[in-house]
Amino acid sequence: MPEANYNQVISEIKTLKLSDQLRLLEEMATLIRKKTSGTRPRSIMELKGKGKDIWKGLNVKAYIDEERSSWNG
């Protein structure tokens, strides 16, 4: 939606009575819930193994020691 249209909609909403604004808010929340209800919940376990190649050939202990020493300034 172009910025001008968005701003016009917001301006019109501000002219509504509070009860109508609340009704509109409820309708919008319902609409958004319906659109997002088709998405399945994600699991942190989907990330398992991602980026493991970054650590190949790296001395993990040396890396950790170097990081820890940087914390002390």
PDB file of N, CA and C in Angstrom:
ATOM      1  N   MET A   1       0.858  -1.167   0.000  1.00  0.00           N
ATOM      2  CA  MET A   1       0.000   0.000   0.000  1.00  0.00           C
ATOM      3  C   MET A   1       0.907   1.234   0.000  1.00  0.00           C
ATOM      4  N   PRO A   2       0.660   2.137  -0.921  1.00  0.00           N
ATOM      5  CA  PRO A   2       1.455   3.374  -0.945  1.00  0.00           C
ATOM      6  C   PRO A   2       1.294   4.169   0.349  1.00  0.00           C
ATOM      7  N   GLU A   3       2.345   4.886   0.710  1.00  0.00           N
ATOM      8  CA  GLU A   3       2.366   5.663   1.958  1.00  0.00           C
ATOM      9  C   GLU A   3       1.183   6.615   2.058  1.00  0.00           C
ATOM     10  N   ALA A   4       0.827   7.261   0.936  1.00  0.00           N
ATOM     11  CA  ALA A   4      -0.285   8.226   0.946  1.00  0.00           C
ATOM     12  C   ALA A   4      -1.597   7.528   1.307  1.00  0.00           C
ATOM     13  N   ASN A   5      -1.833   6.347   0.728  1.00  0.00           N
ATOM     14  CA  ASN A   5      -3.057   5.599   1.040  1.00  0.00           C
ATOM     15  C   ASN A   5      -3.074   5.173   2.507  1.00  0.00           C
ATOM     16  N   TYR A   6      -1.926   4.710   2.985  1.00  0.00           N
ATOM     17  CA  TYR A   6      -1.818   4.280   4.380  1.00  0.00           C
ATOM     18  C   TYR A   6      -2.156   5.441   5.312  1.00  0.00           C
ATOM     19  N   ASN A   7      -1.552   6.581   5.061  1.00  0.00           N
ATOM     20  CA  ASN A   7      -1.799   7.759   5.904  1.00  0.00           C
ATOM     21  C   ASN A   7      -3.255   8.203   5.843  1.00  0.00           C
ATOM     22  N   GLN A   8      -3.878   8.058   4.668  1.00  0.00           N
ATOM     23  CA  GLN A   8      -5.285   8.427   4.531  1.00  0.00           C
ATOM     24  C   GLN A   8      -6.160   7.494   5.369  1.00  0.00           C
ATOM     25  N   VAL A   9      -5.851   6.202   5.328  1.00  0.00           N
ATOM     26  CA  VAL A   9      -6.616   5.234   6.118  1.00  0.00           C
ATOM     27  C   VAL A   9      -6.471   5.545   7.605  1.00  0.00           C
ATOM     28  N   ILE A  10      -5.254   5.812   8.043  1.00  0.00           N
ATOM     29  CA  ILE A  10      -5.027   6.141   9.457  1.00  0.00           C
ATOM     30  C   ILE A  10      -5.806   7.395   9.851  1.00  0.00           C
ATOM     31  N   SER A  11      -5.789   8.398   8.992  1.00  0.00           N
ATOM     32  CA  SER A  11      -6.529   9.638   9.277  1.00  0.00           C
ATOM     33  C   SER A  11      -8.017   9.367   9.415  1.00  0.00           C
ATOM     34  N   GLU A  12      -8.553   8.518   8.542  1.00  0.00           N
ATOM     35  CA  GLU A  12      -9.979   8.195   8.610  1.00  0.00           C
ATOM     36  C   GLU A  12     -10.303   7.402   9.873  1.00  0.00           C
ATOM     37  N   ILE A  13      -9.416   6.511  10.261  1.00  0.00           N
ATOM     38  CA  ILE A  13      -9.638   5.732  11.485  1.00  0.00           C
ATOM     39  C   ILE A  13      -9.696   6.655  12.693  1.00  0.00           C
ATOM     40  N   LYS A  14      -8.848   7.667  12.706  1.00  0.00           N
ATOM     41  CA  LYS A  14      -8.818   8.607  13.832  1.00  0.00           C
ATOM     42  C   LYS A  14     -10.122   9.385  13.972  1.00  0.00           C
ATOM     43  N   THR A  15     -10.889   9.506  12.893  1.00  0.00           N
ATOM     44  CA  THR A  15     -12.155  10.241  12.961  1.00  0.00           C
ATOM     45  C   THR A  15     -13.297   9.377  13.496  1.00  0.00           C
ATOM     46  N   LEU A  16     -13.096   8.069  13.562  1.00  0.00           N
ATOM     47  CA  LEU A  16     -14.138   7.171  14.062  1.00  0.00           C
ATOM     48  C   LEU A  16     -14.312   7.321  15.566  1.00  0.00           C
ATOM     49  N   LYS A  17     -15.517   6.983  16.033  1.00  0.00           N
ATOM     50  CA  LYS A  17     -15.759   6.939  17.475  1.00  0.00           C
ATOM     51  C   LYS A  17     -14.909   5.808  18.059  1.00  0.00           C
ATOM     52  N   LEU A  18     -14.595   5.920  19.328  1.00  0.00           N
ATOM     53  CA  LEU A  18     -13.771   4.915  19.987  1.00  0.00           C
ATOM     54  C   LEU A  18     -14.363   3.516  19.840  1.00  0.00           C
ATOM     55  N   SER A  19     -15.674   3.395  19.976  1.00  0.00           N
ATOM     56  CA  SER A  19     -16.316   2.079  19.860  1.00  0.00           C
ATOM     57  C   SER A  19     -16.116   1.495  18.463  1.00  0.00           C
ATOM     58  N   ASP A  20     -16.172   2.343  17.437  1.00  0.00           N
ATOM     59  CA  ASP A  20     -15.945   1.869  16.070  1.00  0.00           C
ATOM     60  C   ASP A  20     -14.473   1.518  15.838  1.00  0.00           C
ATOM     61  N   GLN A  21     -13.571   2.274  16.460  1.00  0.00           N
ATOM     62  CA  GLN A  21     -12.148   1.950  16.349  1.00  0.00           C
ATOM     63  C   GLN A  21     -11.863   0.583  16.971  1.00  0.00           C
ATOM     64  N   LEU A  22     -12.478   0.330  18.128  1.00  0.00           N
ATOM     65  CA  LEU A  22     -12.290  -0.959  18.787  1.00  0.00           C
ATOM     66  C   LEU A  22     -12.870  -2.096  17.956  1.00  0.00           C
ATOM     67  N   ARG A  23     -14.044  -1.868  17.372  1.00  0.00           N
ATOM     68  CA  ARG A  23     -14.661  -2.879  16.511  1.00  0.00           C
ATOM     69  C   ARG A  23     -13.765  -3.178  15.313  1.00  0.00           C
ATOM     70  N   LEU A  24     -13.216  -2.129  14.714  1.00  0.00           N
ATOM     71  CA  LEU A  24     -12.308  -2.293  13.579  1.00  0.00           C
ATOM     72  C   LEU A  24     -11.059  -3.070  14.000  1.00  0.00           C
ATOM     73  N   LEU A  25     -10.526  -2.737  15.166  1.00  0.00           N
ATOM     74  CA  LEU A  25      -9.348  -3.426  15.682  1.00  0.00           C
ATOM     75  C   LEU A  25      -9.617  -4.916  15.862  1.00  0.00           C
ATOM     76  N   GLU A  26     -10.780  -5.255  16.412  1.00  0.00           N
ATOM     77  CA  GLU A  26     -11.150  -6.658  16.601  1.00  0.00           C
ATOM     78  C   GLU A  26     -11.273  -7.377  15.263  1.00  0.00           C
ATOM     79  N   GLU A  27     -11.881  -6.722  14.286  1.00  0.00           N
ATOM     80  CA  GLU A  27     -12.030  -7.335  12.967  1.00  0.00           C
ATOM     81  C   GLU A  27     -10.671  -7.554  12.306  1.00  0.00           C
ATOM     82  N   MET A  28      -9.777  -6.581  12.443  1.00  0.00           N
ATOM     83  CA  MET A  28      -8.442  -6.711  11.861  1.00  0.00           C
ATOM     84  C   MET A  28      -7.661  -7.835  12.546  1.00  0.00           C
ATOM     85  N   ALA A  29      -7.784  -7.938  13.871  1.00  0.00           N
ATOM     86  CA  ALA A  29      -7.098  -8.999  14.605  1.00  0.00           C
ATOM     87  C   ALA A  29      -7.598 -10.368  14.153  1.00  0.00           C
ATOM     88  N   THR A  30      -8.910 -10.497  13.955  1.00  0.00           N
ATOM     89  CA  THR A  30      -9.485 -11.753  13.474  1.00  0.00           C
ATOM     90  C   THR A  30      -8.967 -12.084  12.082  1.00  0.00           C
ATOM     91  N   LEU A  31      -8.927 -11.097  11.210  1.00  0.00           N
ATOM     92  CA  LEU A  31      -8.432 -11.289   9.842  1.00  0.00           C
ATOM     93  C   LEU A  31      -6.978 -11.752   9.846  1.00  0.00           C
ATOM     94  N   ILE A  32      -6.160 -11.124  10.657  1.00  0.00           N
ATOM     95  CA  ILE A  32      -4.738 -11.481  10.720  1.00  0.00           C
ATOM     96  C   ILE A  32      -4.552 -12.873  11.309  1.00  0.00           C
ATOM     97  N   ARG A  33      -5.336 -13.205  12.353  1.00  0.00           N
ATOM     98  CA  ARG A  33      -5.244 -14.544  12.939  1.00  0.00           C
ATOM     99  C   ARG A  33      -5.578 -15.614  11.913  1.00  0.00           C
ATOM    100  N   LYS A  34      -6.609 -15.373  11.100  1.00  0.00           N
ATOM    101  CA  LYS A  34      -7.003 -16.348  10.084  1.00  0.00           C
ATOM    102  C   LYS A  34      -5.894 -16.535   9.059  1.00  0.00           C
ATOM    103  N   LYS A  35      -5.224 -15.447   8.687  1.00  0.00           N
ATOM    104  CA  LYS A  35      -4.142 -15.540   7.701  1.00  0.00           C
ATOM    105  C   LYS A  35      -2.936 -16.289   8.254  1.00  0.00           C
ATOM    106  N   THR A  36      -2.667 -16.125   9.535  1.00  0.00           N
ATOM    107  CA  THR A  36      -1.475 -16.746  10.112  1.00  0.00           C
ATOM    108  C   THR A  36      -1.737 -18.125  10.691  1.00  0.00           C
ATOM    109  N   SER A  37      -2.988 -18.525  10.819  1.00  0.00           N
ATOM    110  CA  SER A  37      -3.287 -19.814  11.441  1.00  0.00           C
ATOM    111  C   SER A  37      -2.851 -20.980  10.567  1.00  0.00           C
ATOM    112  N   GLY A  38      -2.632 -20.756   9.282  1.00  0.00           N
ATOM    113  CA  GLY A  38      -2.192 -21.826   8.392  1.00  0.00           C
ATOM    114  C   GLY A  38      -0.718 -22.150   8.529  1.00  0.00           C
ATOM    115  N   THR A  39       0.024 -21.302   9.192  1.00  0.00           N
ATOM    116  CA  THR A  39       1.447 -21.568   9.352  1.00  0.00           C
ATOM    117  C   THR A  39       1.661 -22.469  10.551  1.00  0.00           C
ATOM    118  N   ARG A  40       2.541 -23.422  10.373  1.00  0.00           N
ATOM    119  CA  ARG A  40       2.790 -24.350  11.475  1.00  0.00           C
ATOM    120  C   ARG A  40       3.812 -23.752  12.435  1.00  0.00           C
ATOM    121  N   PRO A  41       3.726 -24.119  13.693  1.00  0.00           N
ATOM    122  CA  PRO A  41       4.707 -23.629  14.665  1.00  0.00           C
ATOM    123  C   PRO A  41       6.101 -24.133  14.298  1.00  0.00           C
ATOM    124  N   ARG A  42       7.095 -23.314  14.511  1.00  0.00           N
ATOM    125  CA  ARG A  42       8.468 -23.691  14.195  1.00  0.00           C
ATOM    126  C   ARG A  42       9.145 -24.235  15.448  1.00  0.00           C
ATOM    127  N   SER A  43      10.130 -25.074  15.239  1.00  0.00           N
ATOM    128  CA  SER A  43      10.884 -25.654  16.343  1.00  0.00           C
ATOM    129  C   SER A  43      12.339 -25.217  16.252  1.00  0.00           C
ATOM    130  N   ILE A  44      12.936 -24.966  17.380  1.00  0.00           N
ATOM    131  CA  ILE A  44      14.357 -24.623  17.422  1.00  0.00           C
ATOM    132  C   ILE A  44      15.193 -25.785  16.879  1.00  0.00           C
ATOM    133  N   MET A  45      14.653 -26.978  16.952  1.00  0.00           N
ATOM    134  CA  MET A  45      15.379 -28.158  16.483  1.00  0.00           C
ATOM    135  C   MET A  45      15.585 -28.150  14.967  1.00  0.00           C
ATOM    136  N   GLU A  46      14.831 -27.329  14.242  1.00  0.00           N
ATOM    137  CA  GLU A  46      15.030 -27.216  12.797  1.00  0.00           C
ATOM    138  C   GLU A  46      16.408 -26.642  12.474  1.00  0.00           C
ATOM    139  N   LEU A  47      17.009 -25.986  13.436  1.00  0.00           N
ATOM    140  CA  LEU A  47      18.322 -25.373  13.227  1.00  0.00           C
ATOM    141  C   LEU A  47      19.474 -26.336  13.510  1.00  0.00           C
ATOM    142  N   LYS A  48      19.160 -27.528  13.990  1.00  0.00           N
ATOM    143  CA  LYS A  48      20.199 -28.496  14.338  1.00  0.00           C
ATOM    144  C   LYS A  48      21.100 -28.766  13.131  1.00  0.00           C
ATOM    145  N   GLY A  49      22.386 -28.623  13.341  1.00  0.00           N
ATOM    146  CA  GLY A  49      23.363 -28.906  12.292  1.00  0.00           C
ATOM    147  C   GLY A  49      23.643 -27.747  11.354  1.00  0.00           C
ATOM    148  N   LYS A  50      22.865 -26.682  11.435  1.00  0.00           N
ATOM    149  CA  LYS A  50      23.090 -25.523  10.562  1.00  0.00           C
ATOM    150  C   LYS A  50      24.389 -24.841  10.972  1.00  0.00           C
ATOM    151  N   GLY A  51      25.237 -24.559  10.022  1.00  0.00           N
ATOM    152  CA  GLY A  51      26.475 -23.845  10.290  1.00  0.00           C
ATOM    153  C   GLY A  51      27.593 -24.704  10.844  1.00  0.00           C
ATOM    154  N   LYS A  52      27.393 -26.019  10.892  1.00  0.00           N
ATOM    155  CA  LYS A  52      28.436 -26.867  11.479  1.00  0.00           C
ATOM    156  C   LYS A  52      29.719 -26.854  10.652  1.00  0.00           C
ATOM    157  N   ASP A  53      29.592 -26.582   9.357  1.00  0.00           N
ATOM    158  CA  ASP A  53      30.786 -26.547   8.503  1.00  0.00           C
ATOM    159  C   ASP A  53      31.720 -25.397   8.861  1.00  0.00           C
ATOM    160  N   ILE A  54      31.199 -24.372   9.494  1.00  0.00           N
ATOM    161  CA  ILE A  54      32.014 -23.220   9.886  1.00  0.00           C
ATOM    162  C   ILE A  54      33.121 -23.648  10.843  1.00  0.00           C
ATOM    163  N   TRP A  55      32.857 -24.665  11.651  1.00  0.00           N
ATOM    164  CA  TRP A  55      33.796 -25.074  12.695  1.00  0.00           C
ATOM    165  C   TRP A  55      34.811 -26.106  12.225  1.00  0.00           C
ATOM    166  N   LYS A  56      34.674 -26.605  10.994  1.00  0.00           N
ATOM    167  CA  LYS A  56      35.615 -27.614  10.496  1.00  0.00           C
ATOM    168  C   LYS A  56      37.022 -27.035  10.455  1.00  0.00           C
ATOM    169  N   GLY A  57      37.976 -27.791  10.962  1.00  0.00           N
ATOM    170  CA  GLY A  57      39.373 -27.379  10.931  1.00  0.00           C
ATOM    171  C   GLY A  57      39.721 -26.306  11.939  1.00  0.00           C
ATOM    172  N   LEU A  58      38.811 -26.000  12.828  1.00  0.00           N
ATOM    173  CA  LEU A  58      39.066 -24.957  13.822  1.00  0.00           C
ATOM    174  C   LEU A  58      39.328 -25.603  15.175  1.00  0.00           C
ATOM    175  N   ASN A  59      40.325 -25.135  15.880  1.00  0.00           N
ATOM    176  CA  ASN A  59      40.613 -25.625  17.219  1.00  0.00           C
ATOM    177  C   ASN A  59      39.631 -24.941  18.172  1.00  0.00           C
ATOM    178  N   VAL A  60      38.627 -25.679  18.588  1.00  0.00           N
ATOM    179  CA  VAL A  60      37.543 -25.105  19.379  1.00  0.00           C
ATOM    180  C   VAL A  60      38.051 -24.552  20.707  1.00  0.00           C
ATOM    181  N   LYS A  61      38.937 -25.286  21.373  1.00  0.00           N
ATOM    182  CA  LYS A  61      39.457 -24.813  22.663  1.00  0.00           C
ATOM    183  C   LYS A  61      40.201 -23.496  22.482  1.00  0.00           C
ATOM    184  N   ALA A  62      41.029 -23.397  21.458  1.00  0.00           N
ATOM    185  CA  ALA A  62      41.773 -22.153  21.209  1.00  0.00           C
ATOM    186  C   ALA A  62      40.809 -21.011  20.902  1.00  0.00           C
ATOM    187  N   TYR A  63      39.771 -21.307  20.146  1.00  0.00           N
ATOM    188  CA  TYR A  63      38.775 -20.283  19.804  1.00  0.00           C
ATOM    189  C   TYR A  63      38.084 -19.765  21.065  1.00  0.00           C
ATOM    190  N   ILE A  64      37.658 -20.691  21.915  1.00  0.00           N
ATOM    191  CA  ILE A  64      36.965 -20.309  23.151  1.00  0.00           C
ATOM    192  C   ILE A  64      37.896 -19.517  24.062  1.00  0.00           C
ATOM    193  N   ASP A  65      39.141 -19.983  24.197  1.00  0.00           N
ATOM    194  CA  ASP A  65      40.108 -19.257  25.031  1.00  0.00           C
ATOM    195  C   ASP A  65      40.321 -17.840  24.515  1.00  0.00           C
ATOM    196  N   GLU A  66      40.422 -17.690  23.201  1.00  0.00           N
ATOM    197  CA  GLU A  66      40.616 -16.366  22.599  1.00  0.00           C
ATOM    198  C   GLU A  66      39.410 -15.463  22.863  1.00  0.00           C
ATOM    199  N   GLU A  67      38.209 -16.020  22.713  1.00  0.00           N
ATOM    200  CA  GLU A  67      36.997 -15.242  22.976  1.00  0.00           C
ATOM    201  C   GLU A  67      36.936 -14.804  24.437  1.00  0.00           C
ATOM    202  N   ARG A  68      37.214 -15.737  25.332  1.00  0.00           N
ATOM    203  CA  ARG A  68      37.154 -15.411  26.764  1.00  0.00           C
ATOM    204  C   ARG A  68      38.173 -14.344  27.134  1.00  0.00           C
ATOM    205  N   SER A  69      39.349 -14.401  26.531  1.00  0.00           N
ATOM    206  CA  SER A  69      40.365 -13.392  26.850  1.00  0.00           C
ATOM    207  C   SER A  69      39.952 -12.012  26.343  1.00  0.00           C
ATOM    208  N   SER A  70      39.124 -11.962  25.294  1.00  0.00           N
ATOM    209  CA  SER A  70      38.672 -10.666  24.771  1.00  0.00           C
ATOM    210  C   SER A  70      37.652 -10.006  25.707  1.00  0.00           C
ATOM    211  N   TRP A  71      37.015 -10.787  26.564  1.00  0.00           N
ATOM    212  CA  TRP A  71      36.033 -10.240  27.496  1.00  0.00           C
ATOM    213  C   TRP A  71      36.691  -9.367  28.560  1.00  0.00           C
ATOM    214  N   ASN A  72      37.918  -9.658  28.868  1.00  0.00           N
ATOM    215  CA  ASN A  72      38.612  -8.930  29.937  1.00  0.00           C
ATOM    216  C   ASN A  72      39.169  -7.593  29.466  1.00  0.00           C
ATOM    217  N   GLY A  73      39.044  -7.329  28.190  1.00  0.00           N
ATOM    218  CA  GLY A  73      39.470  -6.044  27.653  1.00  0.00           C
ATOM    219  C   GLY A  73      40.923  -6.022  27.417  1.00  0.00           C
TER     220      GLY A  73
END
